[in-house]
Amino acid sequence: MDIKLPDSTLRKFLFTRAPAEKIAEALTLCGPSVDRLHKVAADYVYDIEAITNRVDSASAFGIAREAATILPLFGIKAKLINNPYDIQAGELPERRAKKLPLEVEIRDETLVKRFAAIVLDGLVVKDSPQEIKTELELAGERALNNLVDITNYLTLCYGQPVHIFDYDKIKGAKMILRESKRGEKITTLDDRTHTLRGGDIVIEDGAGRLIDLCGIMGGKNSQVDDQTKRAVLFVQTYEPKRIRKTSLYTQERTLAAQIFEKQPDSCLVIPTIIAGVKLLVKYAGAKVAGDSIDLYYLKPERITIRLDLKLVNDLIGFKFNAKTVNSILTGLGFTVKKLSASTFEVTVPSWRTHDVTIWPDLAEEIARIYGYFRLAGKLPVSAYLTTATDPLLEIEYRAKSFLANLGFSEIFNYSLVGADIFTKSQMAIDHSVSLTNPLASEFEYLRRSLIPSLLMDLANNSGKVELPIRIFELANIYLVDEHNPKELPEERPILALASQGLDYRTAKGYLEALLVKFRLPNLTFTALDEETGPWQVNQTAEVYSGKHFLGVFGAIKPAVKSAFNLKSDIYLANLDFRALASLANTASTYTPISEYPDMIEDITIESNRTIGELIQLIKAESKLVTKVIYKDSLKNKHTFTIHFNNPKRNLTQAEVNHIKEEIPKATLSNNPG
Amino acid sequence: MNFENITNSLAQGTASVGTISQLEKIETEYLGKHGVLNLEFAKLNKSDKSKCGQEFNAAKLKAIQTVEKRRNELIKKTEKESFDVTVPGILPPLGHLHLVTQAIREISAIFTPIGFIRRRYPEVDTDWYAAAGLNIPKDHPARDDQETFYVSENVVLTPHTSNGQLREMELMKKPPIKMINIGKTYRRQIDISHTPMFHQFEGLLIDRGINITHLIGVGNYFVQNYFGPDRRIRLRPHHFQFTEPSFEIDITCGVCQGVGCRLCKAGWLELGGAGMVHPTVLKNGGLNPDKYSGFAFGWGVERVLAMKYDLPDIRNIYTTDLRILNQF
């Protein structure tokens, strides 16, 4: 929650000679951060980030309370002044006008924590005094008239939202605070009409009209205007969750709502209403015309915490003495009772009961006010005796590096995709993990394939980069467990390679290089037997290592290419990286080099078998065949270069010739490999 | 016997070649193990071999001399030839690792030597690990800051790597726990400094006697190794539900070294959040908060990249334009 605080408003509660720059610096280091300090005419404005659980510091007084404790630790004297908690009930101006009735009925006591109101008469609506106008404007609020400005000024000073109704617009002088019903409508001050979902906190008047969307914004029908003479000054604290819920769905993230949902101190309600009445008397001619109404005040629970100095020092890593601890906590409003030399009983002040509940909360107060910047860092000595991490992490990096070294560029696509690129890829988007609150339709699903993203990447680079293009991505895909759709989806790492402008053998060569590099055993490529997804069926293969499926490699079909406006040959490899990693043999083993030279011979085989089958057959023919290199083909005549070697002795030409004669026979049998 | 014919034809051959590599080819052709000379000698029967031995050796010597003579000539010739050393090389294709991969590598390489184990935890996780178990109840205003994407009421795209905290405690069962969890995270926002998907690195150290000064020590160690030895961090008070105390960590600006300049907030740049693990979180992870304490931090990979390389718009990291990607 960001607030703008004029220096002049702050100094109404803080007496110090410290310049604004010094206050900003000290606050940033030890309290709420001052994001920026602006010099404005004769004043300064602090842009302050009030921390979410510290709604008590989201006001001039709240910041002053912090600064008054922090500045002395920088050697600067500072004192908190005009503390609203010192305002006594007796300070409320006496009734000076004829008593006006106001009937309040609260239908559900859980809705409101404290309800205060007072009726005023004799009001004269005009401009606020210049001082209030200037300070409000510096705080980023528009000055309207004295009545509204004073309510806003009270919030700026004390951090307590305040509302003012035109008394004469409340029919029957009656307010009924209740839960809203589904479908009820209210038009708020900003001219927006909200249809309520039910369960919101609202006020109905004697004529059954809704006049307040409580804690969020007042109703248009009861707002003060130029003619207002009589009014109800209204200060409450509400049940925070309802306020938050209403504020979120009505999209009215007003300052009041942001404060109320964070539970401001109910003890501040009466001081605020008294200060308000005084200001209205002074600047708007107000006369009190009714009793002060104060309902349902639940005295806040008294929280006491046992504080052990040793535990505090262990958590912070510094040796604080009892005196420092005492002065820091007392300065912030805590009551400290010494139990022994190093233990205390600390009572939490009413405005901190929501954020200080356990001793580490107190340790934080001590350490931050003292200043984290004064603590010296040191490296911890904790260590594991053995360390084991997921080997996949290292293999991923090695695969990525290898591909980058081969000339591929790595791309990171968003995991969030739209349906359209799946449709273009002729892939189904249904059964994908989808978001209930997507940012836009192009980020609606968690992708179940990397392929559409890579095709999109090629399309995005079309005409910008010279062909050939080689790209890859290694990322998770997300798969719904169809049997257990409520379980978390499987996150499966996929490595996808894409090339544009390379031929089949070159593109496949990159894939094979990767698989060979990781020593995947028994690689085979099996022709795809049915049309699926973006693949051109006759130029696509399933890739196996032994019996284990690794993925698919092949060409993208023309219809998909044209859907992406892509030209030239496109080949993709889509690999299950976990399968690849688990089969990869990353530990090298030593094989002695044969002392005897290879015999190298070419052979041409006439056969209708696939080249892959022929290579397997040649290898299977004899243990003496150590390498088979495919040379070229002429129709169904295929030429290979074969290396023969026997590590134990020199081969004879006769042995080699014998094997060469056996090979064509083997290709005629029915059992490949 | 044709040895003389062979040496003559060798001489003709050597005279006609213009480069050393051509000469070497002829050398192998005539003088190699299976060269013309040896083959010719091999054709002879045993008695002829002993008769012609001398002749064969003389021819071989002559052939060697012929080749060597020509080699010397050619060496002299090539030494005198003009050659343009500035002719460009033929480059193999050059690929590129993505900046994020490089950064993750660099970050884990910094934390590994001080004993942090690299981890990765689910990107899609239950509300328990991502929020409720981290002391962020449903309806809590702290959920505002998280801008979480929901898959269902109970399943979210994790908005931070802190979902790994409880998972790591469950995995290790007892301290020491010392992980650096690097993973993909998601938040519902996109602007100059936010992308809906990004990466965080989460440090978590739990053991006996871990305190704030250890966090400061590890923080300084990281920034000095990642950004440079003259950088340091500072802690500012902040609030997170899952740490107590909580901090916002700043790092001295690299441009002005902490003095204050146009680029930074009075000399400091925001790095990210950190804190001492909340006792409730330790309890939720099955650890006794009276015995153990710990610190945690979760910082943005893209954020430190943008700071290091002075990238004005974080969305550029997720460009798919190879003209940009291939610059790194």
GROMACS .gro file of C-alpha atoms in nm, chain B:
model
  328
  674MET     CA    1   6.298  -5.531  -6.443
  675ASN     CA    2   6.106  -5.211  -6.452
  676PHE     CA    3   6.253  -5.029  -6.154
  677GLU     CA    4   6.418  -4.775  -6.375
  678ASN     CA    5   6.095  -4.711  -6.566
  679ILE     CA    6   5.923  -4.660  -6.236
  680THR     CA    7   6.175  -4.410  -6.107
  681ASN     CA    8   6.158  -4.226  -6.439
  682SER     CA    9   5.784  -4.201  -6.432
  683LEU     CA   10   5.810  -4.089  -6.067
  684ALA     CA   11   6.053  -3.815  -6.174
  685GLN     CA   12   5.812  -3.700  -6.443
  686GLY     CA   13   5.530  -3.699  -6.193
  687THR     CA   14   5.716  -3.497  -5.931
  688ALA     CA   15   5.825  -3.242  -6.191
  689SER     CA   16   5.467  -3.183  -6.298
  690VAL     CA   17   5.314  -3.121  -5.952
  691GLY     CA   18   5.288  -2.771  -5.811
  692THR     CA   19   5.202  -2.824  -5.448
  693ILE     CA   20   5.340  -3.020  -5.159
  694SER     CA   21   5.013  -3.204  -5.104
  695GLN     CA   22   5.015  -3.322  -5.467
  696LEU     CA   23   5.373  -3.434  -5.419
  697GLU     CA   24   5.277  -3.625  -5.106
  698LYS     CA   25   5.012  -3.807  -5.304
  699ILE     CA   26   5.270  -3.921  -5.558
  700GLU     CA   27   5.505  -4.014  -5.277
  701THR     CA   28   5.244  -4.248  -5.131
  702GLU     CA   29   5.158  -4.383  -5.473
  703TYR     CA   30   5.515  -4.488  -5.546
  704LEU     CA   31   5.681  -4.524  -5.209
  705GLY     CA   32   5.396  -4.624  -4.977
  706LYS     CA   33   5.360  -4.965  -4.819
  707HIS     CA   34   5.134  -5.070  -5.104
  708GLY     CA   35   5.311  -4.836  -5.347
  709VAL     CA   36   5.417  -4.915  -5.705
  710LEU     CA   37   5.776  -4.994  -5.609
  711ASN     CA   38   5.689  -5.239  -5.336
  712LEU     CA   39   5.423  -5.407  -5.547
  713GLU     CA   40   5.666  -5.450  -5.834
  714PHE     CA   41   5.919  -5.610  -5.600
  715ALA     CA   42   5.649  -5.830  -5.448
  716LYS     CA   43   5.569  -5.976  -5.791
  717LEU     CA   44   5.916  -6.136  -5.812
  718ASN     CA   45   5.979  -6.492  -5.714
  719LYS     CA   46   6.220  -6.574  -5.438
  720SER     CA   47   6.534  -6.612  -5.651
  721ASP     CA   48   6.461  -6.300  -5.853
  722LYS     CA   49   6.411  -6.110  -5.531
  723SER     CA   50   6.758  -6.193  -5.407
  724LYS     CA   51   6.905  -6.111  -5.749
  725CYS     CA   52   6.738  -5.778  -5.781
  726GLY     CA   53   6.764  -5.669  -5.420
  727GLN     CA   54   7.039  -5.420  -5.482
  728GLU     CA   55   6.872  -5.278  -5.788
  729PHE     CA   56   6.548  -5.238  -5.595
  730ASN     CA   57   6.718  -5.060  -5.306
  731ALA     CA   58   6.901  -4.826  -5.543
  732ALA     CA   59   6.577  -4.743  -5.723
  733LYS     CA   60   6.407  -4.678  -5.392
  734LEU     CA   61   6.686  -4.448  -5.279
  735LYS     CA   62   6.674  -4.262  -5.607
  736ALA     CA   63   6.299  -4.223  -5.579
  737ILE     CA   64   6.331  -4.083  -5.227
  738GLN     CA   65   6.597  -3.841  -5.339
  739THR     CA   66   6.382  -3.726  -5.631
  740VAL     CA   67   6.088  -3.663  -5.403
  741GLU     CA   68   6.297  -3.482  -5.141
  742LYS     CA   69   6.459  -3.263  -5.402
  743ARG     CA   70   6.122  -3.165  -5.543
  744ARG     CA   71   5.988  -3.112  -5.191
  745ASN     CA   72   6.265  -2.864  -5.114
  746GLU     CA   73   6.196  -2.680  -5.438
  747LEU     CA   74   5.828  -2.662  -5.360
  748ILE     CA   75   5.889  -2.545  -5.002
  749LYS     CA   76   6.107  -2.265  -5.133
  750LYS     CA   77   5.842  -2.179  -5.390
  751THR     CA   78   5.554  -2.169  -5.140
  752GLU     CA   79   5.758  -1.959  -4.902
  753LYS     CA   80   5.788  -1.699  -5.172
  754GLU     CA   81   5.426  -1.716  -5.287
  755SER     CA   82   5.206  -1.425  -5.190
  756PHE     CA   83   4.924  -1.530  -4.956
  757ASP     CA   84   4.643  -1.312  -4.817
  758VAL     CA   85   4.620  -1.398  -4.451
  759THR     CA   86   4.315  -1.176  -4.415
  760VAL     CA   87   4.095  -1.400  -4.624
  761PRO     CA   88   3.794  -1.479  -4.395
  762GLY     CA   89   3.764  -1.824  -4.243
  763ILE     CA   90   3.465  -2.040  -4.320
  764LEU     CA   91   3.262  -2.043  -4.002
  765PRO     CA   92   3.075  -2.346  -3.875
  766PRO     CA   93   2.721  -2.260  -3.764
  767LEU     CA   94   2.730  -2.073  -3.433
  768GLY     CA   95   2.462  -2.149  -3.180
  769HIS     CA   96   2.368  -1.972  -2.861
  770LEU     CA   97   2.258  -2.064  -2.513
  771HIS     CA   98   1.971  -1.850  -2.392
  772LEU     CA   99   2.058  -1.575  -2.145
  773VAL     CA  100   1.837  -1.739  -1.883
  774THR     CA  101   2.022  -2.070  -1.919
  775GLN     CA  102   2.352  -1.885  -1.889
  776ALA     CA  103   2.233  -1.699  -1.581
  777ILE     CA  104   2.100  -2.014  -1.412
  778ARG     CA  105   2.433  -2.183  -1.480
  779GLU     CA  106   2.621  -1.889  -1.336
  780ILE     CA  107   2.399  -1.864  -1.029
  781SER     CA  108   2.420  -2.232  -0.944
  782ALA     CA  109   2.796  -2.222  -1.000
  783ILE     CA  110   2.815  -1.947  -0.736
  784PHE     CA  111   2.610  -2.129  -0.476
  785THR     CA  112   2.752  -2.478  -0.528
  786PRO     CA  113   3.098  -2.406  -0.379
  787ILE     CA  114   2.941  -2.290  -0.052
  788GLY     CA  115   2.742  -2.611  -0.025
  789PHE     CA  116   2.397  -2.530  -0.161
  790ILE     CA  117   2.236  -2.819  -0.349
  791ARG     CA  118   2.063  -2.735  -0.674
  792ARG     CA  119   1.693  -2.826  -0.679
  793ARG     CA  120   1.389  -2.788  -0.898
  794TYR     CA  121   1.032  -2.827  -0.777
  795PRO     CA  122   0.691  -2.835  -0.949
  796GLU     CA  123   0.574  -2.536  -1.147
  797VAL     CA  124   0.213  -2.636  -1.097
  798ASP     CA  125   0.154  -2.697  -0.732
  799THR     CA  126  -0.114  -2.718  -0.467
  800ASP     CA  127  -0.222  -2.416  -0.273
  801TRP     CA  128  -0.069  -2.575   0.037
  802TYR     CA  129   0.289  -2.564  -0.092
  803ALA     CA  130   0.249  -2.234  -0.275
  804ALA     CA  131   0.057  -2.041  -0.010
  805ALA     CA  132  -0.137  -2.195   0.280
  806GLY     CA  133   0.157  -2.401   0.408
  807LEU     CA  134   0.369  -2.088   0.387
  808ASN     CA  135   0.143  -1.918   0.640
  809ILE     CA  136  -0.064  -1.737   0.376
  810PRO     CA  137  -0.424  -1.831   0.454
  811LYS     CA  138  -0.705  -1.801   0.198
  812ASP     CA  139  -0.857  -1.449   0.182
  813HIS     CA  140  -0.538  -1.300   0.322
  814PRO     CA  141  -0.448  -0.960   0.174
  815ALA     CA  142  -0.090  -1.088   0.127
  816ARG     CA  143  -0.229  -1.290  -0.163
  817ASP     CA  144  -0.282  -0.963  -0.348
  818ASP     CA  145   0.090  -0.923  -0.405
  819GLN     CA  146   0.117  -1.264  -0.560
  820GLU     CA  147  -0.101  -1.217  -0.866
  821THR     CA  148  -0.144  -1.593  -0.885
  822PHE     CA  149  -0.271  -1.790  -1.183
  823TYR     CA  150  -0.520  -2.056  -1.082
  824VAL     CA  151  -0.577  -2.394  -1.246
  825SER     CA  152  -0.848  -2.477  -0.994
  826GLU     CA  153  -0.935  -2.363  -0.645
  827ASN     CA  154  -0.660  -2.576  -0.501
  828VAL     CA  155  -0.402  -2.582  -0.780
  829VAL     CA  156  -0.194  -2.284  -0.889
  830LEU     CA  157   0.098  -2.195  -1.112
  831THR     CA  158   0.349  -2.133  -0.842
  832PRO     CA  159   0.404  -1.757  -0.805
  833HIS     CA  160   0.745  -1.808  -0.643
  834THR     CA  161   1.003  -2.079  -0.590
  835SER     CA  162   0.911  -2.081  -0.220
  836ASN     CA  163   0.684  -2.378  -0.289
  837GLY     CA  164   1.011  -2.571  -0.274
  838GLN     CA  165   1.062  -2.482   0.093
  839LEU     CA  166   0.819  -2.732   0.245
  840ARG     CA  167   0.898  -2.986  -0.026
  841GLU     CA  168   1.267  -2.968   0.057
  842MET     CA  169   1.198  -3.005   0.431
  843GLU     CA  170   0.986  -3.312   0.353
  844LEU     CA  171   1.255  -3.455   0.128
  845MET     CA  172   1.551  -3.402   0.363
  846LYS     CA  173   1.352  -3.471   0.682
  847LYS     CA  174   1.611  -3.305   0.905
  848PRO     CA  175   1.865  -3.024   0.889
  849PRO     CA  176   2.101  -2.922   0.757
  850ILE     CA  177   1.887  -2.811   0.467
  851LYS     CA  178   2.078  -2.608   0.217
  852MET     CA  179   1.920  -2.574  -0.124
  853ILE     CA  180   1.925  -2.341  -0.417
  854ASN     CA  181   1.598  -2.403  -0.596
  855ILE     CA  182   1.587  -2.255  -0.944
  856GLY     CA  183   1.270  -2.280  -1.144
  857LYS     CA  184   0.995  -2.132  -1.353
  858THR     CA  185   0.741  -1.915  -1.177
  859TYR     CA  186   0.428  -1.738  -1.294
  860ARG     CA  187   0.244  -1.420  -1.205
  861ARG     CA  188  -0.053  -1.256  -1.359
  862GLN     CA  189   0.119  -0.941  -1.484
  863ILE     CA  190   0.297  -0.816  -1.792
  864ASP     CA  191   0.476  -0.482  -1.823
  865ILE     CA  192   0.825  -0.339  -1.863
  866SER     CA  193   0.953  -0.516  -1.552
  867HIS     CA  194   0.723  -0.823  -1.547
  868THR     CA  195   0.659  -1.122  -1.770
  869PRO     CA  196   0.383  -1.373  -1.686
  870MET     CA  197   0.649  -1.644  -1.677
  871PHE     CA  198   0.985  -1.584  -1.517
  872HIS     CA  199   1.245  -1.764  -1.310
  873GLN     CA  200   1.345  -1.738  -0.948
  874PHE     CA  201   1.631  -1.873  -0.745
  875GLU     CA  202   1.543  -1.961  -0.392
  876GLY     CA  203   1.804  -2.010  -0.125
  877LEU     CA  204   1.701  -2.199   0.187
  878LEU     CA  205   1.931  -2.279   0.477
  879ILE     CA  206   1.797  -2.441   0.793
  880ASP     CA  207   2.014  -2.565   1.076
  881ARG     CA  208   2.085  -2.499   1.441
  882GLY     CA  209   2.200  -2.144   1.510
  883ILE     CA  210   2.127  -1.987   1.171
  884ASN     CA  211   2.076  -1.612   1.210
  885ILE     CA  212   2.037  -1.289   1.015
  886THR     CA  213   2.412  -1.233   0.982
  887HIS     CA  214   2.434  -1.558   0.782
  888LEU     CA  215   2.180  -1.426   0.536
  889ILE     CA  216   2.380  -1.105   0.505
  890GLY     CA  217   2.697  -1.309   0.453
  891VAL     CA  218   2.545  -1.528   0.181
  892GLY     CA  219   2.379  -1.225   0.018
  893ASN     CA  220   2.707  -1.037  -0.002
  894TYR     CA  221   2.884  -1.347  -0.128
  895PHE     CA  222   2.632  -1.381  -0.409
  896VAL     CA  223   2.632  -1.019  -0.525
  897GLN     CA  224   3.010  -0.992  -0.510
  898ASN     CA  225   3.048  -1.304  -0.721
  899TYR     CA  226   2.768  -1.227  -0.963
  900PHE     CA  227   2.791  -0.851  -1.001
  901GLY     CA  228   3.145  -0.771  -0.890
  902PRO     CA  229   3.368  -0.760  -0.582
  903ASP     CA  230   3.287  -0.399  -0.498
  904ARG     CA  231   2.913  -0.460  -0.454
  905ARG     CA  232   2.731  -0.520  -0.126
  906ILE     CA  233   2.377  -0.561   0.001
  907ARG     CA  234   2.162  -0.401   0.264
  908LEU     CA  235   1.846  -0.526   0.434
  909ARG     CA  236   1.536  -0.315   0.471
  910PRO     CA  237   1.238  -0.411   0.688
  911HIS     CA  238   0.956  -0.571   0.495
  912HIS     CA  239   0.679  -0.822   0.545
  913PHE     CA  240   0.622  -1.166   0.405
  914GLN     CA  241   0.391  -1.413   0.568
  915PHE     CA  242   0.644  -1.696   0.550
  916THR     CA  243   0.941  -1.520   0.707
  917GLU     CA  244   0.989  -1.344   1.038
  918PRO     CA  245   1.169  -1.108   1.032
  919SER     CA  246   1.132  -1.027   0.662
  920PHE     CA  247   1.353  -0.811   0.448
  921GLU     CA  248   1.375  -0.641   0.118
  922ILE     CA  249   1.730  -0.671  -0.008
  923ASP     CA  250   1.899  -0.389  -0.195
  924ILE     CA  251   2.232  -0.392  -0.371
  925THR     CA  252   2.465  -0.099  -0.423
  926CYS     CA  253   2.416   0.057  -0.764
  927GLY     CA  254   2.685  -0.049  -1.008
  928VAL     CA  255   2.695   0.291  -1.173
  929CYS     CA  256   2.742   0.514  -0.868
  930GLN     CA  257   2.861   0.254  -0.612
  931GLY     CA  258   2.598   0.356  -0.360
  932VAL     CA  259   2.633   0.732  -0.374
  933GLY     CA  260   2.311   0.795  -0.565
  934CYS     CA  261   2.252   0.860  -0.932
  935ARG     CA  262   1.973   0.887  -1.187
  936LEU     CA  263   1.954   0.512  -1.230
  937CYS     CA  264   1.900   0.407  -0.871
  938LYS     CA  265   1.709   0.486  -0.555
  939ALA     CA  266   1.968   0.690  -0.365
  940GLY     CA  267   2.251   0.452  -0.445
  941TRP     CA  268   2.062   0.125  -0.410
  942LEU     CA  269   1.880  -0.112  -0.643
  943GLU     CA  270   1.614  -0.356  -0.526
  944LEU     CA  271   1.723  -0.718  -0.553
  945GLY     CA  272   1.434  -0.905  -0.389
  946GLY     CA  273   1.282  -1.045  -0.073
  947ALA     CA  274   1.430  -1.254   0.204
  948GLY     CA  275   1.379  -1.339   0.568
  949MET     CA  276   1.419  -1.581   0.854
  950VAL     CA  277   1.192  -1.882   0.801
  951HIS     CA  278   0.869  -1.836   0.998
  952PRO     CA  279   0.825  -2.082   1.289
  953THR     CA  280   0.490  -2.188   1.143
  954VAL     CA  281   0.658  -2.278   0.813
  955LEU     CA  282   0.921  -2.483   0.995
  956LYS     CA  283   0.643  -2.662   1.180
  957ASN     CA  284   0.453  -2.724   0.856
  958GLY     CA  285   0.771  -2.877   0.717
  959GLY     CA  286   0.795  -3.109   1.016
  960LEU     CA  287   1.082  -2.927   1.189
  961ASN     CA  288   1.096  -2.803   1.545
  962PRO     CA  289   1.127  -2.422   1.547
  963ASP     CA  290   1.267  -2.429   1.900
  964LYS     CA  291   1.561  -2.628   1.774
  965TYR     CA  292   1.618  -2.499   1.426
  966SER     CA  293   1.619  -2.166   1.249
  967GLY     CA  294   1.683  -2.073   0.892
  968PHE     CA  295   1.683  -1.810   0.627
  969ALA     CA  296   1.528  -1.803   0.283
  970PHE     CA  297   1.546  -1.572  -0.012
  971GLY     CA  298   1.377  -1.574  -0.351
  972TRP     CA  299   1.521  -1.355  -0.621
  973GLY     CA  300   1.442  -1.312  -0.988
  974VAL     CA  301   1.677  -1.457  -1.247
  975GLU     CA  302   1.553  -1.208  -1.508
  976ARG     CA  303   1.585  -0.931  -1.252
  977VAL     CA  304   1.954  -0.995  -1.186
  978LEU     CA  305   2.007  -1.035  -1.561
  979ALA     CA  306   1.841  -0.701  -1.629
  980MET     CA  307   2.053  -0.542  -1.359
  981LYS     CA  308   2.375  -0.694  -1.482
  982TYR     CA  309   2.324  -0.619  -1.850
  983ASP     CA  310   2.127  -0.300  -1.798
  984LEU     CA  311   1.827  -0.431  -1.996
  985PRO     CA  312   1.558  -0.163  -2.009
  986ASP     CA  313   1.264  -0.396  -2.075
  987ILE     CA  314   1.254  -0.738  -1.912
  988ARG     CA  315   1.014  -0.865  -2.180
  989ASN     CA  316   1.305  -0.857  -2.427
  990ILE     CA  317   1.447  -1.162  -2.250
  991TYR     CA  318   1.151  -1.358  -2.385
  992THR     CA  319   1.178  -1.239  -2.740
  993THR     CA  320   1.190  -1.511  -3.003
  994ASP     CA  321   1.372  -1.284  -3.248
  995LEU     CA  322   1.697  -1.464  -3.331
  996ARG     CA  323   1.859  -1.134  -3.426
  997ILE     CA  324   1.842  -1.047  -3.056
  998LEU     CA  325   1.889  -1.395  -2.908
  999ASN     CA  326   2.202  -1.452  -3.114
 1000GLN     CA  327   2.368  -1.151  -2.955
 1001PHE     CA  328   2.421  -1.348  -2.634
   0.00000   0.00000   0.00000
